[in-house]
XYZ file of C-alpha atoms in Angstrom:
294
model
C 285.504 175.489 110.812
C 286.501 173.988 107.468
C 284.120 173.982 104.432
C 283.764 170.179 104.669
C 282.730 170.366 108.325
C 280.331 173.234 107.631
C 278.729 171.372 104.701
C 278.431 168.243 106.847
C 276.735 170.200 109.642
C 274.249 171.814 107.229
C 273.551 168.446 105.579
C 272.883 166.690 108.885
C 270.677 169.529 110.161
C 268.653 169.582 106.947
C 268.266 165.800 106.880
C 267.242 165.713 110.521
C 264.696 168.439 109.845
C 263.247 166.334 107.022
C 263.067 163.291 109.266
C 261.552 165.246 112.161
C 257.938 164.304 112.855
C 255.156 166.841 112.537
C 254.724 166.773 116.312
C 256.350 165.025 119.278
C 253.350 162.683 119.467
C 253.473 161.568 115.815
C 254.127 158.005 117.023
C 251.079 156.900 119.049
C 251.675 155.732 122.580
C 251.806 151.937 122.712
C 252.899 151.326 119.115
C 254.839 148.096 118.725
C 258.380 147.994 117.368
C 261.303 145.682 116.839
C 264.934 146.490 117.581
C 265.875 144.352 114.589
C 264.452 147.115 112.393
C 266.979 149.623 113.702
C 269.068 150.641 110.712
C 271.421 153.310 109.435
C 270.252 155.664 106.698
C 272.799 155.056 103.899
C 272.599 158.704 102.823
C 272.858 160.547 106.150
C 274.141 157.725 108.444
C 271.317 158.657 110.812
C 269.867 155.890 113.006
C 266.308 154.994 111.959
C 263.797 152.848 113.849
C 260.093 152.048 114.087
C 259.676 154.757 116.728
C 259.400 158.527 116.647
C 262.326 160.899 117.026
C 261.723 161.208 120.779
C 261.358 157.448 121.418
C 263.391 154.257 121.134
C 262.639 150.557 120.766
C 263.687 148.527 123.843
C 265.548 145.270 123.292
C 263.454 143.476 125.906
C 260.503 144.024 128.211
C 262.970 145.139 130.846
C 265.564 147.083 128.856
C 267.957 147.065 131.772
C 268.601 143.393 131.100
C 270.098 144.258 127.696
C 268.586 141.117 126.177
C 270.057 140.030 122.847
C 266.637 138.995 121.510
C 266.218 141.834 118.999
C 263.480 140.059 117.041
C 261.046 140.206 119.941
C 258.299 142.788 119.415
C 258.366 145.584 121.961
C 256.596 148.905 122.614
C 258.198 152.271 121.831
C 259.307 154.103 124.968
C 260.457 157.647 125.686
C 264.188 158.144 125.292
C 266.152 157.897 128.522
C 269.058 160.160 127.560
C 270.212 162.613 124.945
C 273.522 163.301 123.267
C 272.985 166.924 122.205
C 272.115 169.995 124.221
C 269.166 170.677 121.907
C 268.009 167.373 120.350
C 265.688 167.176 117.342
C 262.031 166.244 117.559
C 261.101 167.905 120.848
C 258.632 170.761 121.287
C 259.779 173.967 122.958
C 257.892 173.239 126.191
C 258.515 169.472 126.188
C 260.832 168.067 128.881
C 264.110 166.687 127.564
C 265.843 163.490 128.668
C 269.007 164.092 130.714
C 272.553 164.310 129.424
C 274.901 161.550 130.513
C 277.432 162.250 133.301
C 281.210 162.157 132.751
C 282.444 158.634 132.092
C 279.248 157.645 130.281
C 277.674 158.202 126.880
C 274.217 158.159 125.311
C 273.890 155.717 122.368
C 272.267 156.783 119.128
C 268.926 155.221 120.064
C 268.775 157.063 123.404
C 268.156 153.843 125.344
C 270.044 155.058 128.421
C 273.512 156.092 129.539
C 276.273 153.499 129.242
C 279.827 153.255 130.535
C 282.558 154.316 128.088
C 283.809 151.554 125.798
C 287.351 150.213 126.232
C 289.917 150.248 123.432
C 289.268 147.426 120.971
C 285.556 147.186 121.712
C 282.611 148.153 119.502
C 281.418 151.751 119.108
C 278.894 153.526 116.894
C 279.763 155.369 113.687
C 281.886 158.495 114.279
C 281.151 158.433 118.018
C 284.640 159.052 119.371
C 283.184 160.162 122.710
C 282.007 156.582 123.338
C 285.622 155.387 123.667
C 287.560 155.476 126.911
C 291.153 156.624 126.734
C 293.726 158.090 129.062
C 297.189 158.538 127.537
C 296.132 159.059 123.899
C 293.088 160.514 122.174
C 290.644 157.689 121.378
C 288.864 157.480 118.032
C 286.110 155.263 116.630
C 287.062 153.799 113.236
C 285.215 150.962 111.521
C 283.004 150.691 114.646
C 286.026 149.896 116.833
C 287.622 152.050 119.521
C 291.349 152.652 119.047
C 293.988 155.223 119.873
C 294.898 157.940 117.376
C 298.609 157.525 118.074
C 300.149 156.174 114.847
C 303.323 158.148 114.144
C 305.228 158.977 110.966
C 305.948 155.919 108.812
C 303.833 153.496 110.853
C 300.810 151.559 109.606
C 297.485 153.301 110.052
C 293.739 152.790 109.700
C 291.542 155.083 107.631
C 287.779 155.331 107.205
C 285.794 157.382 104.678
C 282.115 158.157 105.249
C 280.046 159.744 102.487
C 277.051 161.873 103.441
C 274.399 162.523 100.777
C 271.911 165.357 101.112
C 268.805 165.720 98.953
C 267.561 169.298 98.592
C 263.893 170.284 98.069
C 264.434 170.599 94.315
C 265.663 167.002 94.142
C 269.324 167.917 93.691
C 271.758 165.775 95.646
C 275.107 166.826 97.065
C 277.657 164.556 98.704
C 280.380 165.184 101.240
C 283.074 162.604 102.013
C 284.718 162.746 105.447
C 287.961 160.769 105.899
C 289.350 160.031 109.355
C 292.365 158.049 110.509
C 294.309 157.082 113.609
C 297.480 159.025 112.826
C 298.701 161.322 115.574
C 297.223 164.748 114.910
C 297.969 167.383 113.906
C 300.632 167.139 111.240
C 300.049 163.598 109.955
C 297.551 161.851 107.714
C 297.012 158.251 106.597
C 297.789 157.620 102.943
C 294.867 155.547 101.584
C 297.130 153.704 99.133
C 300.001 152.630 101.371
C 298.120 152.875 104.713
C 301.137 154.596 106.239
C 301.173 157.871 108.174
C 302.716 160.730 106.187
C 303.504 164.339 106.993
C 300.682 166.732 106.224
C 301.459 169.156 103.432
C 302.220 172.816 103.992
C 300.550 175.822 102.418
C 300.895 176.078 98.627
C 301.914 172.408 98.320
C 300.157 170.230 95.740
C 297.286 168.164 97.169
C 294.324 166.041 96.121
C 291.995 166.105 99.148
C 291.538 168.240 102.250
C 292.994 165.805 104.796
C 296.391 165.864 103.052
C 296.854 169.514 104.048
C 297.901 170.688 107.495
C 295.337 173.474 107.082
C 292.612 170.973 106.181
C 291.737 172.882 103.006
C 292.746 171.730 99.522
C 291.486 174.184 96.902
C 292.231 173.859 93.181
C 294.881 171.222 93.903
C 296.847 173.436 96.298
C 296.869 173.575 100.109
C 295.418 176.886 101.238
C 294.249 178.511 104.431
C 290.683 177.604 105.382
C 288.025 180.249 104.667
C 287.582 181.037 108.366
C 291.240 182.048 108.757
C 291.481 185.696 109.918
C 292.950 188.008 107.294
C 296.376 189.216 108.388
C 297.569 192.491 106.890
C 301.307 192.794 106.217
C 303.155 195.730 107.846
C 303.959 197.269 104.462
C 300.283 197.167 103.567
C 299.364 198.961 106.789
C 302.063 201.567 106.155
C 300.897 202.068 102.567
C 297.261 202.484 103.590
C 298.182 204.873 106.423
C 300.400 206.965 104.141
C 297.692 207.082 101.493
C 295.073 208.186 104.013
C 297.332 210.893 105.484
C 298.257 212.095 101.992
C 294.602 212.135 100.966
C 293.654 214.166 104.049
C 296.474 216.663 103.473
C 295.651 216.907 99.758
C 291.970 217.451 100.516
C 292.864 220.185 103.013
C 295.109 221.936 100.496
C 292.460 221.670 97.769
C 289.783 223.127 100.037
C 292.169 225.907 101.069
C 292.884 226.765 97.422
C 289.166 226.863 96.622
C 288.554 229.061 99.660
C 291.342 231.481 98.669
C 290.039 231.694 95.103
C 286.522 232.459 96.275
C 287.848 235.021 98.741
C 289.879 236.675 95.992
C 286.872 236.697 93.658
C 284.680 238.240 96.359
C 287.374 240.839 97.073
C 287.494 241.806 93.404
C 283.726 242.126 93.230
C 283.728 244.273 96.373
C 286.606 246.369 95.034
C 284.799 246.959 91.737
C 281.612 247.866 93.589
C 283.422 250.373 95.803
C 285.236 251.859 92.775
C 281.945 252.260 90.929
C 280.337 253.919 93.934
C 283.246 256.366 94.310
C 283.208 257.123 90.591
C 279.453 257.714 90.707
C 279.780 259.965 93.747
C 282.510 262.040 92.111
C 280.362 262.350 89.004
C 277.425 263.571 91.091
C 279.638 266.118 92.852
C 280.944 267.283 89.488
C 277.406 267.739 88.179
C 276.366 269.708 91.262
C 279.498 271.844 91.025
C 278.743 272.613 87.360
C 275.193 273.683 88.153
C 276.444 275.945 90.921
C 278.786 277.762 88.534
C 275.964 278.449 86.125
């Protein structure tokens, strides 16, 4: 995962945690709402409504009719579907709405599973999975489903979304995510000419992450992303192995020298002790022999 994606994930999780109600029942049952009040948070792009995190505002008395009368006042209802495996706002022991089956998607408001959207039709922000596509990978740009199949030198569409996160100390950080419909990987959409260009290789000059094939532009140069495994060159492995073997052999020789020196010192001490004992014994014999002569 790239640093931009990681920062985006942390920002969205933190913002969702701030918006999470104190309990699943923070919105009283029967509270009235209006679908016209559904809006996008300009900082986090999160969908906001009059209802709690676990509820949605129906568009009509019978939501299955999909009435276009959004100004009509309705009553908040439990969400009918979920997008994520572990959605926000639910207690540990609270039942979760179902995930949508293949060929369907759950909209941001959780109002129920819908059939995938055809190319050229409307989709929700950054919800590529809402678009139906067979031959090419579909993508949702500017709230419209399209194919990400623009090749080198062809016109392209780009979209930049800025996410703003406010930390507990009041400090704000922003993260801009740029997406385009150029065939990936290896191409990106130049925001000036709106033409697909080749992504830049490692160590090439860059301005933003999406210009690099690696997706990481650091200090104006394309570099490997932080999560890239470190690969050790063969000469480095050989050098480390040789150093370790040499260190082990050197340590063995040093310990052997110390052992021999201590053994030699002990031998000298023992030799001196034995010499002193023999000298003392001879002296005692000499004294006894002298007394016997007298």
